[in-house]
Amino acid sequence: MLDPQLLRTALDTTAEKLAHRGYALPMEEWQKLEAERKTIQVETEALQNQRTTISKSIGQAKSQGQDIQPLLDEVAQMGEQLEDSKSRLKEILQAMEGITLYTPNLAHESVPVGQDENDNVVIRSWGTPKAFDFPVKDHVALGEVQRGLDAESAANLSGSRFTLLTGEVAQMHRALAQLMLDLHTTQHGYQEYYVPYMVNAATMQGSGQLPKFADDAFITEDERYLIPTAEVPLTNLVADTILEQAELPVLMTAHTPCFRREAGSYGKDTKGMIRQHQFDKVEMVQIVHPDESYAALEAMTGHAEAVLQALELPYQVMVLCTGDMGFSAAKTYDIEVWLPAQNTYREISSCSNCTDFQARRMQARFRAPDVKKPQLVHTLNGSGLAVGRALIAVMENYQNADGSINVPTALQPYMGGKTVINLAS
RNA sequence: GGAGAGAUGGCAGAGCGGUUGAAUGCACCGGUCUUGAAAACCGGCAUACGUUAAUAGCGUAUCCAGGGUUCGAAUCCCUGUCUCUCCGCCA
């Protein structure tokens, strides 16, 4: 949620900034509502004040044994007017909330203005794609050779966009998640969490998934949502709390499955396990002082990169343009890993500074020693990394001509010292 | 799943439907005293929104949440959520 003051005092420039993100702020409607809100709210509060005053004097008169009938008559007239005024105010406030809850965050000034993913900008790259002297297989083919990746069985069990992993491929998937968690907890200062995979609507709204993106989430019969990312439960841990400044920053990480409807992505990445309804991810979340959030974004992006460097996988870092950023983000870096079979870089991590946008929705604040008023914290989240895609990247980048797969050095301790997966022989 | 109890300020804990934003204690902050500290004493100590130049005043809201009764609700009624105790079941 944006600062409502911004919409009152700087409506034009705010609307312009939002337009860069492809969001058209309904300015006229907003201004009309705001003008009416002002009048009605002042009126309602004045009426409320009058009634309270009279009610109190009724109490006094009664205790002194005086006749209260004249006072009752006086207040009787006000009742209806107050009710009307109240309900009108409620309508207006709801209508205004209907606008603010659907309005995305403002982009940071350093974010390039652009339409879509074609306008994202490469910031840096790391590593050199390996030159193969044989035709490379994609992860689907490699999975077949290793008898470890089975889309058909998963489809029989569940439908499309699910994957079944077996044997050493499943083990490597698990090993990757372990490596990531260990790296973040021992090297980067994050505390590990185990979190609920189902959350309520208020939690989904706090981090920005609801109400606008309800179609993207799976919902249970009792109206709980399967988490689309651990960002949702982790970030909401500070909802409705006031932290001491000394407690900041809070660094949290969790390995969870993520569930996404992928509505609107029909026909995209239908082959293989690039885009699934269920995938594992190690997530990083930071709760920081507002002055620190952009430095924290750089650091967090580095934490995600560290995983790829440990796995010795070539990648590039992109800054997303205004038109391609997520709803809650003010600035986002995507990290793309090299996939030789696709001969391109594919997203494996996304790190965002959400500034005070989620904090305002959740009422997550901190108290500075010298400032009386609690202030909103800034929140960040980043994948570190998507485990399924990391598995794909390792399989494809570490493949041999016979379809066997070398185990990256960093991963070997997590796989009982195995140096190669080779079920083909 | 069955039976019962409960939810009040940072914490503990009062609160016959009437001037209660809410007693009291602890914690915390400031002061007096002290060489310093402790103790004692004095004072202060919520959040949001509105109005406003104002982080000044004033107003409104908030005693789990949402409805209702009433001139008036922390207090009464209904629904929901959560917590605790006992029984059952269970990884």
Short mmCIF file of C-alpha atoms in Angstrom, two decimals, chain A:
data_model
loop_
_atom_site.label_atom_id
_atom_site.label_comp_id
_atom_site.label_asym_id
_atom_site.label_seq_id
_atom_site.Cartn_x
_atom_site.Cartn_y
_atom_site.Cartn_z
CA MET A 1 0.00 0.00 0.00
CA LEU A 2 1.22 3.46 -0.81
CA ASP A 3 1.30 6.26 1.72
CA PRO A 4 -2.20 7.77 1.53
CA GLN A 5 -0.62 11.19 2.06
CA LEU A 6 1.09 10.74 -1.27
CA LEU A 7 -2.23 10.36 -2.99
CA ARG A 8 -3.52 13.51 -1.33
CA THR A 9 -0.59 15.83 -1.67
CA ALA A 10 1.14 14.62 -4.84
CA LEU A 11 -1.55 12.90 -6.85
CA ASP A 12 -0.33 13.93 -10.29
CA THR A 13 3.29 12.89 -9.95
CA THR A 14 2.27 9.69 -8.21
CA ALA A 15 -0.14 8.81 -10.99
CA GLU A 16 2.59 9.50 -13.51
CA LYS A 17 5.01 7.19 -11.74
CA LEU A 18 2.36 4.49 -11.55
CA ALA A 19 1.71 4.84 -15.26
CA HIS A 20 5.34 3.78 -15.85
CA ARG A 21 4.39 0.51 -14.22
CA GLY A 22 1.41 0.12 -16.46
CA TYR A 23 -1.05 1.01 -13.74
CA ALA A 24 -3.68 3.63 -14.42
CA LEU A 25 -4.68 5.27 -11.16
CA PRO A 26 -8.38 6.22 -11.27
CA MET A 27 -7.60 9.82 -10.42
CA GLU A 28 -11.00 11.40 -10.88
CA GLU A 29 -12.74 8.77 -8.81
CA TRP A 30 -10.10 9.11 -6.13
CA GLN A 31 -10.36 12.88 -5.92
CA LYS A 32 -14.12 12.72 -5.74
CA LEU A 33 -14.00 10.16 -2.94
CA GLU A 34 -11.36 12.10 -1.06
CA ALA A 35 -13.35 15.32 -1.20
CA GLU A 36 -16.45 13.58 0.03
CA ARG A 37 -14.55 11.71 2.70
CA LYS A 38 -13.33 14.94 4.18
CA THR A 39 -16.80 16.44 4.51
CA ILE A 40 -18.49 13.30 5.73
CA GLN A 41 -15.81 12.39 8.20
CA VAL A 42 -15.80 15.79 9.86
CA GLU A 43 -19.59 15.71 9.98
CA THR A 44 -19.71 12.20 11.42
CA GLU A 45 -17.19 12.91 14.10
CA ALA A 46 -18.97 16.09 15.12
CA LEU A 47 -22.28 14.24 15.42
CA GLN A 48 -20.62 11.47 17.37
CA ASN A 49 -19.15 14.03 19.71
CA GLN A 50 -22.54 15.66 20.29
CA ARG A 51 -24.20 12.40 21.06
CA THR A 52 -21.48 11.30 23.48
CA THR A 53 -21.79 14.62 25.28
CA ILE A 54 -25.54 14.31 25.65
CA SER A 55 -25.30 10.67 26.68
CA LYS A 56 -22.90 11.61 29.41
CA SER A 57 -25.19 14.34 30.67
CA ILE A 58 -28.04 11.82 30.74
CA GLY A 59 -25.96 9.72 33.05
CA GLN A 60 -25.29 12.71 35.27
CA ALA A 61 -28.89 13.87 35.33
CA LYS A 62 -30.07 10.38 36.16
CA SER A 63 -27.70 9.99 39.06
CA GLN A 64 -28.94 13.30 40.44
CA GLY A 65 -32.52 12.19 40.08
CA GLN A 66 -33.41 14.78 37.45
CA ASP A 67 -35.85 14.32 34.60
CA ILE A 68 -33.94 12.92 31.61
CA GLN A 69 -36.82 12.94 29.12
CA PRO A 70 -35.87 16.28 27.48
CA LEU A 71 -32.37 14.98 26.88
CA LEU A 72 -33.69 11.72 25.45
CA ASP A 73 -35.86 13.67 23.06
CA GLU A 74 -32.92 15.74 21.98
CA VAL A 75 -30.72 12.75 21.25
CA ALA A 76 -33.47 10.79 19.53
CA GLN A 77 -33.39 13.20 16.62
CA MET A 78 -29.71 12.66 16.09
CA GLY A 79 -29.75 8.91 15.86
CA GLU A 80 -30.80 8.54 12.28
CA GLN A 81 -28.60 11.31 11.01
CA LEU A 82 -25.59 9.81 12.70
CA GLU A 83 -26.33 6.35 11.32
CA ASP A 84 -26.63 7.71 7.77
CA SER A 85 -23.46 9.67 8.10
CA LYS A 86 -21.59 6.70 9.52
CA SER A 87 -22.66 4.26 6.85
CA ARG A 88 -21.89 6.75 4.09
CA LEU A 89 -18.42 7.27 5.53
CA LYS A 90 -17.89 3.53 5.68
CA GLU A 91 -18.84 3.19 2.02
CA ILE A 92 -16.42 5.91 1.02
CA LEU A 93 -13.56 4.49 3.03
CA GLN A 94 -14.16 1.05 1.57
CA ALA A 95 -14.20 2.47 -1.94
CA MET A 96 -10.92 4.24 -1.24
CA GLU A 97 -9.40 1.10 0.18
CA GLY A 98 -10.57 -0.67 -2.95
CA ILE A 99 -8.26 1.63 -4.85
CA THR A 100 -5.26 1.62 -2.52
CA LEU A 101 -5.20 -2.16 -2.08
CA TYR A 102 -4.99 -2.59 -5.85
CA THR A 103 -2.32 0.05 -6.40
CA PRO A 104 1.27 -1.20 -6.84
CA ASN A 105 4.37 0.17 -5.16
CA LEU A 106 6.30 3.06 -6.69
CA ALA A 107 9.52 2.24 -8.48
CA HIS A 108 12.81 3.56 -7.12
CA GLU A 109 14.37 6.31 -9.21
CA SER A 110 17.24 4.03 -10.21
CA VAL A 111 14.84 1.61 -11.92
CA PRO A 112 14.87 1.86 -15.72
CA VAL A 113 11.55 2.88 -17.22
CA GLY A 114 10.25 0.24 -19.62
CA GLN A 115 7.33 -1.79 -20.89
CA ASP A 116 8.17 -5.43 -20.35
CA GLU A 117 10.97 -7.96 -19.90
CA ASN A 118 12.67 -6.74 -23.08
CA ASP A 119 13.51 -3.49 -21.31
CA ASN A 120 15.26 -5.13 -18.37
CA VAL A 121 18.94 -4.27 -18.14
CA VAL A 122 21.86 -6.63 -17.56
CA ILE A 123 23.92 -5.33 -14.64
CA ARG A 124 26.68 -7.91 -14.52
CA SER A 125 27.42 -11.48 -15.40
CA TRP A 126 29.51 -14.17 -13.76
CA GLY A 127 31.17 -17.26 -15.17
CA THR A 128 31.49 -18.47 -18.73
CA PRO A 129 29.09 -20.96 -20.28
CA LYS A 130 30.92 -24.20 -20.85
CA ALA A 131 31.57 -25.22 -24.45
CA PHE A 132 30.28 -28.73 -25.05
CA ASP A 133 31.83 -30.94 -27.70
CA PHE A 134 28.68 -33.01 -28.02
CA PRO A 135 25.02 -32.20 -28.58
CA VAL A 136 23.65 -31.13 -25.20
CA LYS A 137 20.53 -32.71 -23.79
CA ASP A 138 17.91 -30.74 -21.90
CA HIS A 139 16.96 -31.72 -18.36
CA VAL A 140 13.98 -33.71 -19.59
CA ALA A 141 16.18 -35.93 -21.73
CA LEU A 142 18.78 -36.18 -19.00
CA GLY A 143 16.07 -37.12 -16.55
CA GLU A 144 14.99 -39.92 -18.84
CA VAL A 145 18.52 -41.24 -19.14
CA GLN A 146 18.87 -41.16 -15.35
CA ARG A 147 15.33 -42.48 -14.84
CA GLY A 148 14.97 -39.76 -12.23
CA LEU A 149 12.59 -37.21 -13.64
CA ASP A 150 9.13 -38.37 -14.59
CA ALA A 151 6.51 -35.92 -15.81
CA GLU A 152 4.14 -38.63 -17.00
CA SER A 153 3.71 -40.30 -13.62
CA ALA A 154 3.25 -36.92 -12.01
CA ALA A 155 0.61 -36.06 -14.59
CA ASN A 156 -1.21 -39.30 -13.81
CA LEU A 157 -1.15 -38.50 -10.14
CA SER A 158 -1.94 -34.82 -10.29
CA GLY A 159 -2.22 -33.36 -13.77
CA SER A 160 0.03 -31.12 -15.79
CA ARG A 161 2.80 -28.98 -14.33
CA PHE A 162 3.90 -31.48 -11.72
CA THR A 163 7.09 -33.48 -11.62
CA LEU A 164 8.17 -36.67 -9.96
CA LEU A 165 11.82 -37.06 -9.00
CA THR A 166 13.43 -40.36 -8.17
CA GLY A 167 16.66 -41.74 -6.81
CA GLU A 168 19.81 -39.70 -7.15
CA VAL A 169 18.03 -36.90 -8.95
CA ALA A 170 15.66 -36.56 -5.99
CA GLN A 171 18.67 -36.74 -3.71
CA MET A 172 20.40 -33.97 -5.63
CA HIS A 173 17.26 -31.85 -5.34
CA ARG A 174 17.34 -32.31 -1.58
CA ALA A 175 21.09 -31.70 -1.44
CA LEU A 176 20.70 -28.39 -3.24
CA ALA A 177 18.18 -27.12 -0.67
CA GLN A 178 20.49 -28.20 2.17
CA LEU A 179 23.47 -26.45 0.62
CA MET A 180 21.50 -23.24 0.20
CA LEU A 181 20.16 -23.22 3.75
CA ASP A 182 23.59 -23.94 5.21
CA LEU A 183 25.15 -21.17 3.16
CA HIS A 184 22.60 -18.58 4.26
CA THR A 185 22.58 -19.58 7.91
CA THR A 186 26.33 -20.00 8.38
CA GLN A 187 27.76 -17.43 5.95
CA HIS A 188 25.09 -14.77 5.48
CA GLY A 189 23.56 -14.40 8.93
CA TYR A 190 20.04 -15.63 8.31
CA GLN A 191 18.05 -17.54 10.88
CA GLU A 192 16.35 -20.69 9.64
CA TYR A 193 12.59 -21.07 9.94
CA TYR A 194 10.12 -23.83 9.37
CA VAL A 195 6.80 -22.22 8.46
CA PRO A 196 3.17 -23.11 7.73
CA TYR A 197 2.47 -23.89 4.09
CA MET A 198 -1.09 -22.64 4.41
CA VAL A 199 -1.94 -19.12 5.49
CA ASN A 200 -5.09 -17.08 5.99
CA ALA A 201 -6.37 -14.25 3.80
CA ALA A 202 -5.06 -11.49 6.07
CA THR A 203 -1.54 -12.88 5.71
CA MET A 204 -1.85 -13.05 1.94
CA GLN A 205 -3.04 -9.47 1.90
CA GLY A 206 -0.18 -8.32 4.10
CA SER A 207 2.48 -9.24 1.59
CA GLY A 208 0.40 -8.14 -1.40
CA GLN A 209 -0.85 -11.38 -2.95
CA LEU A 210 -4.44 -10.45 -2.12
CA PRO A 211 -6.82 -9.07 -3.15
CA LYS A 212 -5.47 -8.42 -6.63
CA PHE A 213 -3.88 -11.77 -7.42
CA ALA A 214 -6.37 -14.17 -5.90
CA ASP A 215 -6.44 -16.18 -9.15
CA ASP A 216 -2.77 -17.06 -8.83
CA ALA A 217 -3.15 -18.88 -5.52
CA PHE A 218 -4.59 -22.23 -4.53
CA ILE A 219 -7.24 -21.92 -1.86
CA THR A 220 -8.50 -24.65 0.45
CA GLU A 221 -12.09 -25.39 1.27
CA ASP A 222 -11.77 -23.62 4.61
CA GLU A 223 -10.30 -20.53 2.94
CA ARG A 224 -6.67 -20.98 3.63
CA TYR A 225 -4.16 -20.31 0.90
CA LEU A 226 -1.27 -22.54 -0.11
CA ILE A 227 1.77 -20.30 0.05
CA PRO A 228 3.12 -19.19 -3.33
CA THR A 229 6.45 -18.48 -1.62
CA ALA A 230 7.87 -18.54 1.91
CA GLU A 231 8.03 -14.76 1.62
CA VAL A 232 4.38 -14.74 2.68
CA PRO A 233 4.67 -16.40 6.10
CA LEU A 234 8.17 -15.04 6.82
CA THR A 235 7.41 -11.42 6.05
CA ASN A 236 4.14 -11.54 7.94
CA LEU A 237 5.94 -12.67 11.08
CA VAL A 238 6.39 -8.97 11.86
CA ALA A 239 2.79 -8.02 11.03
CA ASP A 240 1.16 -5.86 13.71
CA THR A 241 4.36 -5.56 15.70
CA ILE A 242 6.55 -2.71 16.83
CA LEU A 243 10.19 -3.76 16.95
CA GLU A 244 12.95 -1.93 18.77
CA GLN A 245 15.43 -0.41 16.36
CA ALA A 246 18.16 -2.53 17.94
CA GLU A 247 16.34 -5.67 16.77
CA LEU A 248 16.84 -4.67 13.15
CA PRO A 249 17.80 -6.06 10.76
CA VAL A 250 15.90 -9.35 10.96
CA LEU A 251 17.23 -11.95 8.52
CA MET A 252 15.13 -15.03 7.92
CA THR A 253 15.34 -17.98 5.58
CA ALA A 254 13.15 -21.00 4.98
CA HIS A 255 12.98 -23.94 2.60
CA THR A 256 9.40 -24.57 1.53
CA PRO A 257 7.36 -25.84 -1.34
CA CYS A 258 5.63 -23.08 -3.29
CA PHE A 259 2.24 -23.46 -4.93
CA ARG A 260 1.10 -21.42 -7.87
CA ARG A 261 -1.88 -21.71 -10.16
CA GLU A 262 0.11 -20.28 -13.07
CA ALA A 263 -3.14 -18.96 -14.44
CA GLY A 264 -2.42 -17.03 -17.59
CA SER A 265 0.76 -18.87 -18.47
CA TYR A 266 -0.88 -21.48 -20.67
CA GLY A 267 1.53 -22.75 -23.28
CA LYS A 268 4.58 -21.26 -21.52
CA ASP A 269 7.31 -23.69 -20.52
CA THR A 270 5.01 -26.65 -20.81
CA LYS A 271 7.91 -29.06 -21.18
CA GLY A 272 10.00 -30.05 -18.21
CA MET A 273 10.05 -28.68 -14.69
CA ILE A 274 10.73 -25.03 -15.43
CA ARG A 275 7.23 -23.89 -14.54
CA GLN A 276 5.33 -26.02 -12.05
CA HIS A 277 2.30 -25.76 -9.79
CA GLN A 278 4.55 -26.98 -6.99
CA PHE A 279 8.23 -26.25 -6.59
CA ASP A 280 10.71 -25.94 -3.76
CA LYS A 281 12.46 -22.73 -2.95
CA VAL A 282 14.83 -21.44 -0.32
CA GLU A 283 13.66 -17.94 0.47
CA MET A 284 15.44 -15.05 2.14
CA VAL A 285 13.54 -12.27 3.88
CA GLN A 286 14.95 -9.18 5.54
CA ILE A 287 13.22 -6.67 7.80
CA VAL A 288 15.37 -3.56 7.89
CA HIS A 289 15.61 0.10 8.83
CA PRO A 290 14.31 2.30 5.98
CA ASP A 291 17.75 3.88 5.50
CA GLU A 292 19.30 0.47 4.94
CA SER A 293 16.95 -1.18 2.50
CA TYR A 294 18.76 -0.46 -0.75
CA ALA A 295 22.08 -1.55 0.68
CA ALA A 296 20.29 -4.65 1.95
CA LEU A 297 18.95 -5.34 -1.53
CA GLU A 298 22.49 -5.36 -2.92
CA ALA A 299 23.64 -7.65 -0.12
CA MET A 300 20.74 -10.02 -0.52
CA THR A 301 21.27 -10.27 -4.26
CA GLY A 302 24.86 -11.15 -3.43
CA HIS A 303 23.64 -13.91 -1.12
CA ALA A 304 21.68 -15.47 -3.95
CA GLU A 305 24.66 -15.10 -6.28
CA ALA A 306 26.86 -16.83 -3.72
CA VAL A 307 24.82 -20.00 -4.19
CA LEU A 308 25.37 -19.98 -7.93
CA GLN A 309 29.05 -19.26 -7.45
CA ALA A 310 29.31 -22.15 -5.03
CA LEU A 311 27.71 -24.36 -7.65
CA GLU A 312 29.90 -22.79 -10.33
CA LEU A 313 26.96 -22.00 -12.55
CA PRO A 314 27.25 -19.05 -14.95
CA TYR A 315 24.64 -16.35 -14.42
CA GLN A 316 23.73 -12.78 -15.11
CA VAL A 317 22.02 -10.19 -12.92
CA MET A 318 19.28 -8.04 -14.40
CA VAL A 319 17.57 -5.00 -12.99
CA LEU A 320 13.90 -5.21 -13.87
CA CYS A 321 12.34 -2.24 -15.62
CA THR A 322 9.28 -0.46 -14.25
CA GLY A 323 6.90 -2.44 -16.44
CA ASP A 324 8.18 -5.89 -15.42
CA MET A 325 8.37 -5.54 -11.66
CA GLY A 326 6.11 -7.30 -9.20
CA PHE A 327 3.26 -5.54 -7.43
CA SER A 328 4.96 -4.93 -4.08
CA ALA A 329 8.49 -4.17 -5.28
CA ALA A 330 10.19 -0.81 -5.58
CA LYS A 331 13.27 -2.37 -7.13
CA THR A 332 14.00 -5.90 -8.25
CA TYR A 333 17.07 -7.79 -9.41
CA ASP A 334 16.49 -11.02 -11.26
CA ILE A 335 19.28 -13.53 -11.42
CA GLU A 336 19.31 -15.71 -14.51
CA VAL A 337 21.27 -18.93 -14.73
CA TRP A 338 22.74 -20.31 -17.93
CA LEU A 339 20.81 -23.23 -19.42
CA PRO A 340 22.87 -24.74 -22.24
CA ALA A 341 20.00 -26.71 -23.75
CA GLN A 342 17.96 -23.53 -24.17
CA ASN A 343 21.12 -21.64 -25.07
CA THR A 344 19.98 -18.81 -22.86
CA TYR A 345 19.81 -17.46 -19.31
CA ARG A 346 16.66 -18.27 -17.31
CA GLU A 347 15.38 -16.73 -14.09
CA ILE A 348 16.41 -18.61 -10.97
CA SER A 349 16.10 -15.86 -8.37
CA SER A 350 14.31 -12.60 -7.86
CA CYS A 351 15.35 -10.20 -5.11
CA SER A 352 13.14 -7.23 -4.28
CA ASN A 353 13.09 -4.26 -2.00
CA CYS A 354 9.45 -3.67 -1.13
CA THR A 355 10.27 -0.54 0.90
CA ASP A 356 7.36 0.27 3.24
CA PHE A 357 4.70 -1.11 0.90
CA GLN A 358 4.17 -4.44 2.64
CA ALA A 359 4.98 -2.94 6.03
CA ARG A 360 2.09 -0.52 5.69
CA ARG A 361 -0.31 -3.30 4.73
CA MET A 362 0.86 -5.40 7.66
CA GLN A 363 1.45 -2.56 10.13
CA ALA A 364 5.03 -3.66 10.74
CA ARG A 365 6.93 -0.93 12.52
CA PHE A 366 9.94 -0.15 14.66
CA ARG A 367 10.72 2.40 17.30
CA ALA A 368 13.85 4.50 17.06
CA PRO A 369 15.35 5.64 20.36
CA ASP A 370 15.12 9.31 19.49
CA VAL A 371 11.79 9.34 17.64
CA LYS A 372 8.53 9.08 19.51
CA LYS A 373 6.40 7.80 16.67
CA PRO A 374 6.86 4.22 15.49
CA GLN A 375 7.98 4.12 11.86
CA LEU A 376 7.33 1.57 9.17
CA VAL A 377 10.09 -0.94 8.51
CA HIS A 378 11.24 -1.87 5.04
CA THR A 379 10.89 -5.43 3.83
CA LEU A 380 12.91 -7.37 1.29
CA ASN A 381 12.61 -10.82 -0.14
CA GLY A 382 14.68 -12.89 -2.47
CA SER A 383 14.96 -16.43 -3.73
CA GLY A 384 18.14 -18.08 -2.76
CA LEU A 385 17.37 -20.04 -4.89
CA ALA A 386 14.53 -21.78 -6.67
CA VAL A 387 15.53 -25.39 -5.96
CA GLY A 388 13.87 -27.04 -8.96
CA ARG A 389 15.46 -24.65 -11.39
CA ALA A 390 18.80 -25.04 -9.64
CA LEU A 391 18.47 -28.78 -10.21
CA ILE A 392 17.78 -28.20 -13.90
CA ALA A 393 20.78 -25.89 -14.14
CA VAL A 394 23.11 -28.40 -12.51
CA MET A 395 21.84 -31.26 -14.67
CA GLU A 396 22.24 -29.34 -17.89
CA ASN A 397 25.53 -27.58 -17.12
CA TYR A 398 27.21 -30.62 -15.60
CA GLN A 399 26.12 -33.20 -18.19
CA ASN A 400 28.46 -35.55 -19.97
CA ALA A 401 28.13 -37.02 -23.45
CA ASP A 402 26.70 -40.30 -22.10
CA GLY A 403 23.99 -38.50 -20.15
CA SER A 404 25.67 -38.89 -16.80
CA ILE A 405 25.86 -35.81 -14.59
CA ASN A 406 28.83 -34.64 -12.59
CA VAL A 407 28.11 -33.52 -9.05
CA PRO A 408 29.38 -29.98 -8.36
CA THR A 409 32.15 -30.00 -5.77
CA ALA A 410 30.13 -27.99 -3.28
CA LEU A 411 27.29 -30.47 -3.51
CA GLN A 412 29.33 -33.63 -3.05
CA PRO A 413 29.35 -33.55 0.77
CA TYR A 414 25.56 -33.39 0.65
CA MET A 415 25.41 -36.48 -1.58
CA GLY A 416 27.56 -38.82 0.39
CA GLY A 417 30.68 -37.87 -1.56
CA LYS A 418 29.24 -38.89 -4.91
CA THR A 419 31.05 -37.21 -7.81
CA VAL A 420 28.79 -38.32 -10.62
CA ILE A 421 25.25 -39.52 -11.20
CA ASN A 422 25.22 -42.28 -13.71
CA LEU A 423 22.33 -44.69 -13.89
CA ALA A 424 22.63 -45.09 -17.65
CA SER A 425 25.55 -47.48 -17.59
#
